Short mmCIF file of C-alpha atoms in Angstrom, two decimals:
data_model
loop_
_atom_site.label_atom_id
_atom_site.label_comp_id
_atom_site.label_asym_id
_atom_site.label_seq_id
_atom_site.Cartn_x
_atom_site.Cartn_y
_atom_site.Cartn_z
CA MET A 195 20.99 15.17 -34.34
CA TYR A 196 17.93 13.04 -33.50
CA PRO A 197 14.84 14.80 -32.11
CA ARG A 198 14.14 14.06 -28.46
CA ALA A 199 11.09 11.88 -29.20
CA LEU A 200 13.16 9.59 -31.42
CA LEU A 201 15.99 9.50 -28.90
CA LEU A 202 13.60 8.38 -26.18
CA ILE A 203 12.09 5.72 -28.41
CA LEU A 204 15.61 4.45 -29.08
CA LEU A 205 16.30 4.58 -25.36
CA ALA A 206 13.17 2.58 -24.63
CA GLY A 207 14.26 0.09 -27.28
CA SER A 208 17.61 -0.38 -25.54
CA LEU A 209 16.07 -1.01 -22.13
CA ALA A 210 16.51 -4.78 -22.36
CA GLY A 211 18.71 -6.17 -19.61
CA GLN A 212 19.33 -2.81 -18.00
CA VAL A 213 16.83 -3.06 -15.12
CA SER A 214 18.56 -5.95 -13.46
CA PHE A 215 17.44 -7.12 -10.04
CA GLU A 216 20.76 -5.80 -8.76
CA ARG A 217 19.69 -2.32 -9.86
CA ILE A 218 16.43 -2.70 -7.95
CA LEU A 219 18.33 -3.77 -4.82
CA LEU A 220 20.61 -0.74 -5.16
CA ALA A 221 17.87 1.70 -6.12
CA ASN A 222 19.15 4.30 -3.65
CA GLN A 223 22.28 4.60 -5.78
CA GLU A 224 20.19 5.95 -8.67
CA PRO A 225 17.56 8.21 -7.08
CA GLN A 226 16.89 9.75 -10.48
CA ASN A 227 14.71 6.68 -11.09
CA TRP A 228 11.81 5.05 -9.22
CA LEU A 229 12.27 1.35 -9.84
CA THR A 230 9.73 -0.33 -7.58
CA TYR A 231 6.39 0.49 -5.97
CA SER A 232 7.73 1.91 -2.70
CA GLY A 233 10.94 3.35 -4.14
CA THR A 234 13.17 0.55 -2.82
CA VAL A 235 12.55 -2.97 -1.55
CA LEU A 236 12.76 -1.55 2.00
CA SER A 237 9.57 0.45 1.29
CA GLN A 238 10.66 3.66 3.02
CA ARG A 239 9.26 5.94 0.27
CA HIS A 240 12.23 8.23 0.81
CA SER A 241 14.03 9.97 -2.07
CA LEU A 242 17.69 10.96 -1.87
CA LEU A 243 17.18 13.78 -4.38
CA THR A 244 17.92 17.24 -2.97
CA GLN A 245 17.39 19.76 -5.78
CA LEU A 246 14.06 20.62 -4.18
CA THR A 247 14.52 22.12 -0.71
CA PRO A 248 12.41 23.79 1.98
CA ALA A 249 13.78 27.10 0.70
CA ASN A 250 12.84 26.72 -2.99
CA VAL A 251 9.85 24.35 -3.00
CA LYS A 252 7.52 27.37 -3.06
CA ASN A 253 8.61 27.83 -6.68
CA LEU A 254 7.25 24.46 -7.85
CA GLU A 255 5.18 24.72 -11.02
CA LEU A 256 3.06 22.26 -12.94
CA GLN A 257 5.02 20.85 -15.90
CA TRP A 258 2.68 18.37 -17.55
CA VAL A 259 -0.49 16.34 -16.96
CA PHE A 260 -1.49 12.89 -18.18
CA GLN A 261 -5.28 12.55 -18.23
CA ALA A 262 -6.41 8.94 -17.97
CA ARG A 263 -9.15 7.70 -20.27
CA SER A 264 -10.95 6.23 -17.30
CA LEU A 265 -13.33 7.40 -14.61
CA GLU A 266 -12.22 4.67 -12.19
CA LYS A 267 -10.12 5.44 -9.13
CA PHE A 268 -6.55 6.45 -10.00
CA GLU A 269 -4.51 4.80 -7.24
CA ALA A 270 -1.40 3.84 -9.23
CA THR A 271 2.15 4.75 -8.23
CA PRO A 272 4.20 5.16 -11.43
CA LEU A 273 7.69 3.79 -12.08
CA VAL A 274 10.45 5.78 -13.79
CA VAL A 275 13.27 4.04 -15.63
CA ASP A 276 15.90 6.15 -17.41
CA GLY A 277 13.51 8.85 -18.59
CA ILE A 278 10.52 6.57 -19.25
CA MET A 279 7.53 6.57 -16.90
CA TYR A 280 5.22 3.55 -16.64
CA THR A 281 1.81 3.79 -15.01
CA VAL A 282 -1.59 2.12 -15.10
CA GLN A 283 -4.88 3.74 -16.07
CA ALA A 284 -7.66 1.77 -14.43
CA PRO A 285 -8.64 -0.86 -14.64
CA ASN A 286 -5.76 -2.51 -16.51
CA ASP A 287 -4.08 -0.39 -19.21
CA ILE A 288 -0.30 0.07 -18.99
CA VAL A 289 0.93 3.41 -20.35
CA ALA A 290 4.54 4.37 -21.19
CA LEU A 291 5.24 8.11 -21.03
CA ASP A 292 8.09 10.52 -21.60
CA ALA A 293 8.99 11.45 -18.01
CA LEU A 294 10.11 14.91 -19.20
CA THR A 295 7.11 15.94 -21.29
CA GLY A 296 4.30 13.44 -20.58
CA ARG A 297 4.10 12.35 -24.21
CA VAL A 298 2.57 8.87 -24.57
CA PHE A 299 4.85 6.35 -26.28
CA TRP A 300 2.55 3.35 -26.17
CA THR A 301 -0.46 1.88 -24.36
CA TYR A 302 -1.17 -1.75 -23.64
CA SER A 303 -4.90 -2.34 -23.09
CA TYR A 304 -6.24 -5.36 -21.26
CA THR A 305 -9.93 -6.21 -21.17
CA PRO A 306 -10.83 -7.96 -17.91
CA SER A 307 -13.38 -10.74 -17.80
CA PRO A 308 -16.98 -9.61 -17.17
CA LYS A 309 -16.99 -12.26 -14.42
CA SER A 310 -14.81 -10.01 -12.23
CA ARG A 311 -16.16 -9.44 -8.72
CA LEU A 312 -14.84 -6.40 -6.85
CA CYS A 313 -15.87 -4.82 -3.58
CA CYS A 314 -14.21 -1.45 -3.81
CA GLY A 315 -13.66 -0.20 -7.34
CA ARG A 316 -11.91 -1.42 -10.50
CA VAL A 317 -8.49 -0.33 -9.29
CA ASN A 318 -4.86 -1.10 -10.01
CA ARG A 319 -1.97 0.29 -7.97
CA GLY A 320 0.89 -0.09 -10.43
CA VAL A 321 3.39 -2.29 -12.22
CA ALA A 322 6.75 -3.92 -11.58
CA VAL A 323 9.77 -4.06 -13.90
CA VAL A 324 12.85 -6.21 -14.34
CA GLY A 325 15.01 -6.58 -17.43
CA ASP A 326 12.89 -5.32 -20.30
CA THR A 327 9.62 -6.69 -18.92
CA LEU A 328 6.73 -5.03 -17.08
CA PHE A 329 4.34 -7.00 -14.87
CA MET A 330 0.75 -6.15 -13.98
CA GLY A 331 -1.94 -7.91 -11.97
CA THR A 332 -5.49 -7.66 -13.27
CA ILE A 333 -8.88 -7.31 -11.66
CA ASP A 334 -9.88 -10.70 -13.09
CA ALA A 335 -6.95 -12.35 -11.27
CA HIS A 336 -4.42 -12.69 -14.06
CA LEU A 337 -0.73 -11.78 -14.04
CA ILE A 338 0.56 -10.48 -17.33
CA ALA A 339 3.99 -9.58 -18.70
CA VAL A 340 4.55 -7.06 -21.48
CA ASP A 341 7.63 -5.83 -23.31
CA ALA A 342 8.67 -2.52 -21.74
CA ARG A 343 9.95 -1.30 -25.11
CA ASN A 344 6.69 -1.49 -27.03
CA GLY A 345 3.89 -2.87 -24.84
CA ARG A 346 3.74 -6.23 -26.63
CA LEU A 347 2.18 -9.03 -24.56
CA LEU A 348 4.74 -11.67 -23.55
CA TRP A 349 2.66 -13.98 -21.38
CA ASN A 350 -0.63 -14.12 -19.50
CA THR A 351 -1.04 -16.40 -16.47
CA THR A 352 -4.27 -17.16 -14.64
CA VAL A 353 -3.72 -16.64 -10.91
CA ALA A 354 -7.24 -17.54 -9.70
CA GLN A 355 -10.86 -17.58 -10.80
CA PRO A 356 -12.55 -14.16 -10.92
CA GLU A 357 -16.09 -15.52 -10.71
CA ALA A 358 -15.28 -16.68 -7.15
CA GLY A 359 -14.25 -13.13 -6.18
CA TYR A 360 -10.48 -13.34 -6.73
CA ALA A 361 -8.61 -10.31 -8.13
CA VAL A 362 -5.09 -8.82 -8.20
CA THR A 363 -5.10 -5.08 -7.52
CA HIS A 364 -1.63 -4.25 -6.16
CA ALA A 365 1.68 -3.63 -7.91
CA PRO A 366 3.68 -6.89 -8.14
CA LEU A 367 7.04 -7.26 -6.38
CA VAL A 368 10.06 -8.61 -8.29
CA ILE A 369 12.59 -10.64 -6.28
CA LYS A 370 15.44 -12.25 -8.24
CA ASP A 371 13.87 -14.33 -11.04
CA LYS A 372 10.37 -14.26 -9.55
CA VAL A 373 7.44 -11.86 -9.59
CA ILE A 374 5.20 -12.08 -6.52
CA VAL A 375 1.52 -11.20 -6.13
CA GLY A 376 -1.29 -11.82 -3.66
CA VAL A 377 -5.01 -12.07 -4.26
CA ALA A 378 -7.74 -9.65 -3.21
CA GLY A 379 -11.36 -10.68 -2.65
CA GLY A 380 -11.76 -11.22 1.09
CA GLU A 381 -15.28 -9.76 0.91
CA PHE A 382 -16.33 -12.74 -1.23
CA GLY A 383 -15.18 -15.56 1.05
CA ILE A 384 -12.07 -16.48 -0.92
CA ARG A 385 -9.13 -18.40 0.53
CA GLY A 386 -6.26 -15.93 0.25
CA PHE A 387 -2.77 -16.70 -0.97
CA ILE A 388 0.53 -15.21 -2.11
CA ALA A 389 2.28 -16.76 -5.12
CA ALA A 390 5.55 -16.35 -7.02
CA TYR A 391 5.87 -16.72 -10.80
CA ASP A 392 8.88 -17.13 -13.07
CA VAL A 393 9.61 -13.79 -14.74
CA LYS A 394 10.41 -15.44 -18.08
CA SER A 395 7.63 -18.01 -18.40
CA GLY A 396 4.89 -16.97 -16.00
CA LYS A 397 4.92 -20.44 -14.45
CA GLU A 398 4.05 -20.59 -10.76
CA ASP A 399 7.08 -21.36 -8.58
CA TRP A 400 5.50 -21.40 -5.13
CA ARG A 401 2.28 -20.60 -3.31
CA PHE A 402 1.64 -19.70 0.33
CA TYR A 403 -1.93 -19.87 1.59
CA THR A 404 -2.78 -17.08 4.00
CA VAL A 405 -5.55 -19.30 5.39
CA PRO A 406 -3.87 -22.61 6.35
CA GLY A 407 -5.62 -25.82 5.35
CA PRO A 408 -5.70 -29.19 7.13
CA GLY A 409 -2.24 -30.29 8.24
CA GLU A 410 -0.74 -26.82 7.87
CA PRO A 411 0.44 -24.81 10.90
CA GLY A 412 -2.27 -22.42 12.03
CA HIS A 413 -5.17 -24.50 10.72
CA GLU A 414 -6.29 -25.11 14.29
CA THR A 415 -7.16 -21.39 14.60
CA TRP A 416 -10.17 -21.93 12.32
CA ALA A 417 -13.17 -23.92 13.57
CA GLY A 418 -14.75 -26.55 11.32
CA ASP A 419 -14.73 -25.64 7.64
CA SER A 420 -14.52 -21.89 8.24
CA TRP A 421 -11.02 -21.86 6.73
CA LYS A 422 -12.47 -22.52 3.29
CA THR A 423 -14.01 -19.04 3.20
CA GLY A 424 -11.52 -17.32 5.49
CA GLY A 425 -10.60 -14.37 3.26
CA ALA A 426 -7.21 -13.03 4.45
CA SER A 427 -6.59 -11.31 1.14
CA VAL A 428 -3.58 -9.29 -0.06
CA TRP A 429 -3.99 -5.97 -1.84
CA VAL A 430 -0.89 -3.89 -1.09
CA THR A 431 2.70 -4.58 -2.21
CA GLY A 432 5.12 -6.20 0.24
CA SER A 433 8.80 -5.57 1.06
CA TYR A 434 12.06 -7.51 0.93
CA ASP A 435 15.23 -7.82 3.01
CA PRO A 436 18.00 -9.14 0.73
CA ALA A 437 20.34 -9.96 3.62
CA LEU A 438 17.73 -12.23 5.20
CA ASN A 439 16.16 -13.24 1.87
CA LEU A 440 12.76 -12.67 3.47
CA THR A 441 9.78 -11.02 1.83
CA TYR A 442 7.12 -9.47 4.07
CA TRP A 443 3.43 -9.14 3.24
CA GLY A 444 0.46 -7.70 5.09
CA ILE A 445 -2.70 -9.83 5.21
CA GLY A 446 -6.32 -8.68 5.20
CA ASN A 447 -9.25 -9.38 7.48
CA PRO A 448 -10.93 -12.77 8.02
CA GLY A 449 -14.31 -13.66 6.56
CA PRO A 450 -17.07 -13.19 7.25
CA ASP A 451 -16.37 -9.63 8.31
CA TRP A 452 -17.71 -8.07 11.55
CA ASN A 453 -19.39 -11.27 12.76
CA GLY A 454 -16.75 -13.66 14.12
CA ASP A 455 -19.22 -16.27 15.40
CA PRO A 456 -18.88 -18.61 12.36
CA ARG A 457 -15.06 -18.65 12.73
CA PRO A 458 -14.03 -19.11 16.38
CA GLY A 459 -10.30 -18.79 17.02
CA ASP A 460 -7.49 -16.40 16.12
CA ASN A 461 -8.00 -17.00 12.36
CA LEU A 462 -4.38 -17.09 11.21
CA TYR A 463 -2.89 -15.55 9.15
CA SER A 464 -5.52 -12.87 8.79
CA ASP A 465 -4.57 -9.40 10.09
CA SER A 466 -0.93 -10.49 10.22
CA VAL A 467 2.41 -9.83 8.64
CA VAL A 468 4.03 -12.96 7.24
CA ALA A 469 7.76 -13.33 6.57
CA LEU A 470 8.37 -15.77 3.72
CA ASP A 471 11.53 -17.28 2.27
CA ALA A 472 11.68 -15.52 -1.09
CA ASP A 473 13.01 -18.62 -2.88
CA THR A 474 10.50 -21.18 -1.58
CA GLY A 475 7.56 -19.30 -0.07
CA LYS A 476 8.08 -21.13 3.22
CA LEU A 477 6.80 -19.29 6.28
CA LYS A 478 9.67 -18.18 8.54
CA TRP A 479 7.62 -16.18 11.06
CA TYR A 480 4.40 -14.26 11.46
CA PHE A 481 2.97 -11.64 13.78
CA GLN A 482 -0.78 -11.21 14.16
CA PHE A 483 -1.88 -7.68 14.93
CA SER A 484 -5.61 -8.24 15.51
CA PRO A 485 -6.52 -11.85 16.41
CA HIS A 486 -10.12 -12.85 15.60
CA ASP A 487 -10.76 -9.50 13.94
CA GLN A 488 -14.34 -8.21 14.08
CA PHE A 489 -13.65 -4.64 12.92
CA ASP A 490 -12.39 -5.00 9.33
CA TYR A 491 -8.84 -4.13 10.45
CA ASP A 492 -7.02 -5.42 7.36
CA SER A 493 -3.27 -5.48 8.01
CA VAL A 494 -2.40 -4.71 4.39
CA GLN A 495 -0.30 -1.68 5.24
CA VAL A 496 3.19 -1.45 3.73
CA PRO A 497 5.93 -3.07 5.88
CA VAL A 498 8.57 -0.35 6.32
CA LEU A 499 12.07 -1.77 6.91
CA ALA A 500 14.76 0.21 8.74
CA ASP A 501 17.91 -0.31 10.79
CA LEU A 502 17.61 1.55 14.11
CA GLN A 503 19.69 1.99 17.20
CA TRP A 504 17.61 0.02 19.68
CA GLN A 505 18.48 -0.35 23.34
CA GLY A 506 22.20 0.02 22.79
CA GLY A 507 22.68 -1.75 19.46
CA LEU A 508 21.79 -1.61 15.79
CA ARG A 509 18.68 -3.64 15.10
CA LYS A 510 16.90 -4.68 11.91
CA VAL A 511 13.32 -3.62 12.51
CA MET A 512 9.98 -3.37 10.77
CA LEU A 513 7.84 -0.27 11.34
CA TRP A 514 4.10 -0.80 10.96
CA ALA A 515 1.35 1.79 11.35
CA ASN A 516 -1.62 -0.57 11.54
CA ARG A 517 -5.22 0.02 10.60
CA ASN A 518 -6.14 -1.02 14.16
CA GLY A 519 -4.68 2.26 15.49
CA PHE A 520 -1.33 1.05 16.86
CA LEU A 521 2.19 1.80 15.64
CA TYR A 522 4.34 -1.33 15.96
CA VAL A 523 8.07 -1.96 15.96
CA LEU A 524 9.00 -5.59 15.25
CA ASP A 525 12.32 -7.35 14.86
CA ARG A 526 12.21 -8.29 11.19
CA THR A 527 14.64 -11.18 11.67
CA SER A 528 12.45 -13.04 14.15
CA GLY A 529 9.12 -11.22 14.30
CA LYS A 530 9.64 -10.39 17.97
CA PHE A 531 7.38 -7.66 19.33
CA LEU A 532 9.47 -4.67 20.43
CA MET A 533 6.94 -1.87 20.88
CA GLY A 534 3.32 -0.95 20.27
CA LYS A 535 1.88 2.52 20.84
CA PRO A 536 -1.42 4.07 19.68
CA PHE A 537 -1.04 6.73 16.98
CA VAL A 538 -4.77 7.57 17.07
CA GLU A 539 -7.46 7.18 19.70
CA VAL A 540 -8.01 3.47 20.44
CA ASN A 541 -10.80 2.06 22.60
CA TRP A 542 -11.04 -1.59 21.50
CA ALA A 543 -7.82 -2.66 23.27
CA ASN A 544 -6.07 -1.69 26.51
CA GLY A 545 -2.47 -2.38 25.51
CA PHE A 546 -0.50 -5.58 24.93
CA ASP A 547 0.87 -8.61 26.69
CA GLU A 548 4.60 -9.37 26.51
CA GLN A 549 4.25 -11.11 23.14
CA GLY A 550 2.39 -8.16 21.61
CA ARG A 551 -1.07 -9.69 21.70
CA PRO A 552 -3.68 -6.96 22.22
CA ILE A 553 -5.57 -6.96 25.50
CA ARG A 554 -9.18 -6.58 24.44
CA ALA A 555 -11.33 -3.96 26.15
CA PRO A 556 -14.47 -5.46 27.77
CA GLY A 557 -17.64 -5.06 25.76
CA LYS A 558 -15.94 -3.72 22.63
CA VAL A 559 -17.40 -6.18 20.11
CA PRO A 560 -19.97 -5.77 17.34
CA THR A 561 -23.53 -6.19 18.53
CA VAL A 562 -26.96 -6.19 16.93
CA GLU A 563 -27.60 -2.88 18.67
CA GLY A 564 -24.24 -1.46 17.57
CA THR A 565 -20.99 -0.67 19.39
CA LEU A 566 -18.95 2.51 19.05
CA ILE A 567 -15.34 1.65 18.20
CA ASN A 568 -12.19 3.73 17.75
CA PRO A 569 -10.61 3.75 15.25
CA GLY A 570 -13.48 3.40 12.79
CA ASN A 571 -14.02 1.15 9.82
CA GLN A 572 -11.40 2.94 7.70
CA GLY A 573 -8.93 2.52 10.55
CA GLY A 574 -6.35 4.86 12.01
CA THR A 575 -4.72 4.51 8.60
CA ASN A 576 -5.31 2.19 5.66
CA TRP A 577 -3.51 1.08 2.49
CA TYR A 578 -1.97 4.50 1.80
CA SER A 579 1.80 4.39 2.24
CA PRO A 580 3.69 5.92 5.17
CA SER A 581 7.27 7.15 4.81
CA TYR A 582 10.37 6.76 6.95
CA SER A 583 13.15 9.32 6.68
CA PRO A 584 16.61 8.11 7.79
CA HIS A 585 17.59 11.80 7.82
CA THR A 586 15.05 12.92 10.43
CA GLY A 587 14.66 9.49 12.01
CA LEU A 588 10.86 9.88 11.95
CA ILE A 589 8.05 7.81 10.49
CA TYR A 590 5.23 9.77 8.87
CA ILE A 591 1.72 8.31 8.93
CA PRO A 592 -1.34 9.38 6.88
CA THR A 593 -3.96 9.32 9.62
CA TRP A 594 -7.72 9.30 10.16
CA ALA A 595 -7.84 10.89 13.59
CA ASN A 596 -10.61 10.55 16.22
CA TYR A 597 -12.87 8.74 13.77
CA SER A 598 -15.40 6.24 15.16
CA SER A 599 -17.72 3.67 13.64
CA LEU A 600 -20.81 1.93 14.94
CA TYR A 601 -20.26 -1.77 14.31
CA VAL A 602 -23.36 -3.92 13.83
CA LYS A 603 -23.44 -7.73 13.78
CA ASN A 604 -26.02 -9.83 11.95
CA LYS A 605 -28.20 -11.97 14.18
CA THR A 606 -27.49 -15.06 12.11
CA ALA A 607 -24.36 -16.24 10.36
CA PRO A 608 -24.24 -15.37 6.65
CA GLU A 609 -24.60 -18.05 4.00
CA TYR A 610 -21.65 -18.47 1.67
CA ILE A 611 -22.58 -18.27 -2.01
CA GLU A 612 -19.63 -18.23 -4.40
CA GLY A 613 -19.08 -14.87 -6.05
CA THR A 614 -21.36 -12.90 -3.72
CA GLN A 615 -20.59 -10.68 -0.76
CA TYR A 616 -19.89 -12.70 2.39
CA ALA A 617 -20.29 -10.29 5.29
CA GLY A 618 -21.56 -10.80 8.80
CA GLY A 619 -22.56 -7.26 9.64
CA ALA A 620 -21.81 -3.66 8.81
CA ALA A 621 -20.09 -0.51 9.97
CA ARG A 622 -21.81 2.85 10.11
CA SER A 623 -20.21 6.18 10.85
CA PRO A 624 -21.81 8.24 13.61
CA VAL A 625 -20.16 11.29 12.01
CA PRO A 626 -22.65 13.23 9.83
CA MET A 627 -21.80 13.58 6.17
CA VAL A 628 -20.41 17.04 5.43
CA ARG A 629 -20.33 18.70 2.02
CA ALA A 630 -16.97 19.89 0.73
CA SER A 631 -18.11 23.50 1.17
CA GLN A 632 -18.90 22.78 4.82
CA LEU A 633 -15.74 20.95 5.88
CA ASN A 634 -14.99 23.59 8.47
CA LEU A 635 -18.20 22.54 10.26
CA ARG A 636 -16.75 19.17 11.27
CA THR A 637 -15.37 19.25 14.79
CA ASP A 638 -12.14 17.62 15.90
CA GLU A 639 -14.19 15.20 17.99
CA GLU A 640 -16.00 14.07 14.84
CA GLY A 641 -12.74 13.32 13.10
CA TYR A 642 -10.22 14.80 10.69
CA GLY A 643 -7.39 13.79 8.42
CA ALA A 644 -3.79 14.36 9.45
CA ILE A 645 -0.18 13.56 8.84
CA ARG A 646 1.47 12.62 12.09
CA ALA A 647 5.22 12.28 12.65
CA PHE A 648 6.50 9.82 15.26
CA ASP A 649 9.84 8.82 16.72
CA PRO A 650 9.81 5.04 16.12
CA LYS A 651 12.23 4.45 19.00
CA THR A 652 9.78 5.78 21.57
CA GLY A 653 6.39 6.07 19.87
CA GLU A 654 6.35 9.77 20.76
CA GLN A 655 4.42 12.05 18.41
CA LYS A 656 6.63 14.92 17.21
CA TRP A 657 4.14 16.94 15.17
CA GLU A 658 0.79 16.86 13.42
CA PHE A 659 -0.45 18.50 10.23
CA LYS A 660 -4.25 18.70 10.37
CA MET A 661 -6.61 18.72 7.38
CA SER A 662 -10.26 19.65 7.09
CA ASP A 663 -11.20 16.40 5.37
CA PHE A 664 -9.71 12.92 5.65
CA THR A 665 -6.78 11.74 3.55
CA GLU A 666 -6.19 8.77 1.26
CA SER A 667 -2.76 9.91 0.08
CA GLY A 668 0.54 8.16 0.54
CA ILE A 669 3.60 10.10 1.67
CA LEU A 670 7.01 10.85 0.12
CA THR A 671 9.96 12.29 2.05
CA THR A 672 13.27 13.52 0.68
CA ALA A 673 16.83 13.86 1.93
CA SER A 674 16.38 17.65 1.95
CA ASP A 675 13.67 17.26 4.62
CA LEU A 676 10.65 17.77 2.39
CA LEU A 677 7.43 15.81 2.76
CA PHE A 678 4.92 15.52 -0.09
CA ALA A 679 1.32 14.30 0.32
CA GLY A 680 -2.26 15.15 -0.56
CA ASN A 681 -5.83 14.76 0.63
CA ARG A 682 -9.46 14.23 -0.37
CA GLU A 683 -9.97 17.97 -0.70
CA GLY A 684 -7.85 17.80 -3.86
CA TYR A 685 -4.73 19.54 -2.56
CA PHE A 686 -1.18 18.34 -3.17
CA PHE A 687 1.29 19.94 -0.79
CA ALA A 688 4.82 20.06 0.58
CA LEU A 689 5.60 20.22 4.29
CA ASP A 690 8.81 20.67 6.22
CA ALA A 691 9.51 17.13 7.40
CA ARG A 692 11.18 18.46 10.53
CA ASN A 693 8.18 20.29 11.95
CA GLY A 694 5.14 19.88 9.66
CA GLU A 695 5.10 23.49 8.46
CA MET A 696 3.21 24.02 5.19
CA LEU A 697 5.62 25.21 2.48
CA TRP A 698 3.63 24.90 -0.77
CA LYS A 699 0.34 23.57 -2.11
CA ALA A 700 -1.53 23.17 -5.38
CA ALA A 701 -5.21 22.46 -6.03
CA LEU A 702 -5.57 19.46 -8.37
CA GLY A 703 -9.34 19.21 -8.42
CA GLY A 704 -9.57 15.54 -7.41
CA THR A 705 -8.80 13.21 -4.53
CA VAL A 706 -5.12 12.39 -4.09
CA ALA A 707 -5.26 8.64 -3.54
CA ALA A 708 -1.77 7.37 -4.31
CA GLY A 709 1.81 7.79 -3.20
CA PRO A 710 3.87 10.62 -4.75
CA ILE A 711 7.24 9.84 -6.32
CA SER A 712 10.30 11.91 -7.25
CA TYR A 713 12.74 11.49 -10.14
CA THR A 714 14.99 13.53 -12.41
CA ALA A 715 14.76 14.17 -16.15
CA GLY A 716 16.70 16.68 -18.19
CA GLY A 717 18.69 17.67 -15.10
CA ARG A 718 15.61 18.70 -13.09
CA GLN A 719 13.93 17.06 -10.11
CA TYR A 720 10.27 16.24 -10.62
CA VAL A 721 7.52 15.22 -8.21
CA ALA A 722 4.59 13.25 -9.65
CA VAL A 723 1.28 12.26 -8.09
CA SER A 724 -2.07 10.83 -9.19
CA ALA A 725 -5.21 12.79 -8.33
CA GLY A 726 -8.75 12.46 -9.59
CA ASN A 727 -8.33 10.87 -13.03
CA SER A 728 -4.98 12.41 -13.92
CA LEU A 729 -1.26 12.25 -13.20
CA TYR A 730 0.38 15.60 -12.36
CA THR A 731 4.09 16.40 -12.47
CA PHE A 732 5.82 19.40 -10.90
CA ALA A 733 9.30 20.88 -11.05
CA LEU A 734 11.02 24.20 -10.37
CA ARG A 735 10.79 26.94 -12.92
CA PRO A 736 13.46 26.43 -15.62
#
């Protein structure tokens, strides 16, 4: 009999052709794996595994730890394919692990260009897989493909020029024979875009500019040449509806940030969700959450797709907890606005018109003197993934509650210099900094982190789980009504998804800043999450 290590190496060597796109589309039929960034192309982050339950989750124990050889942020969500786990240690190393023991099979190391320009850390949020190939975006704006069996480089495509501020930081999305990525770098005055590449050759198949140029629809929403430095970057993975053949992506803020004077107009397609034909990249519809954004309200949150009973019939909807503080329900076929309700305190808008355009509150704009805005610069939520449970019918949102920022605008418009920060102001928190040992000194009025559960049909909040500090963790729910998440205090915990009751927690010693996943190996259900500089995996006692 072969030893387990050899068996797994043989298994990895036979991976070719097994991870078909059909398998990714039907990922719910094999919940023992985690085949794409958000679990399925619908991005619900909901596992159908039920070995872990509210009754036994208190018996979870740490099984193994992978410690990254990096001090960068660890924001990657791993994939699991038939007993093999694939993750990224920042900035751009792909690591293949035994999902049962954590043993490293191979590591592919990529050295980014020293010309890379990044605003917010040398981060990578994960990989994509199809066939026997893994795909990773790099912080110097390349897209690379490696052999999933051994980490051998297959191709390396330049997406954009890093010296101008372009980067790729999110996990790619595979659709059919294409792998899709968007570019980060809005802080550097880039012109954002989303592009699709052939999975075999790395050749670009189509490109959609998130800042429309002359002759393109939406160009009129940018004054003069402001479109050339309009930002509207992409740094979180999108979703896909196979029945409609539409892929949905959230777009970041316009540039320059905070000061909108140099860019009069709505500034499409910044702060929007765009629905693109997956075969051609053609825009089918868009919805703009925050026109002419002056508060850094990137709409890069994950589009959550669900089919809900809506006003007497089944409707294909998109659920979107936006950084601007509102929870939206859109028709994902047409982009029609169905509902918008605040999920945190909001003072910059007083509701919506019939088309879903926010009604701006008088005087709530950045000024030289400063203006207090809710939610603050980090938003009511941010890039960290929510979860939707078809079992409970609730959407769960990682929330920064009651948090304000003082927004300050520069007196003069900033000068654009390629490769340098292109900002028109700043945001400052009026909340005093609090040491970890003094977290209990922060009042609710000053802000706190929370997980909030909402009924997406009504916008009604069902429960709240409060934390002492804020959270940067994504959320995982399961069919047994468990909810897994973490926080900046370094705790990883399980809640009852029905009522928010704490059921179990573990101290990991570092910020949880990624979405947990669940999978099975050796007949046991595991939960894995990144925290600090390590990846932790838990299961029930054998």
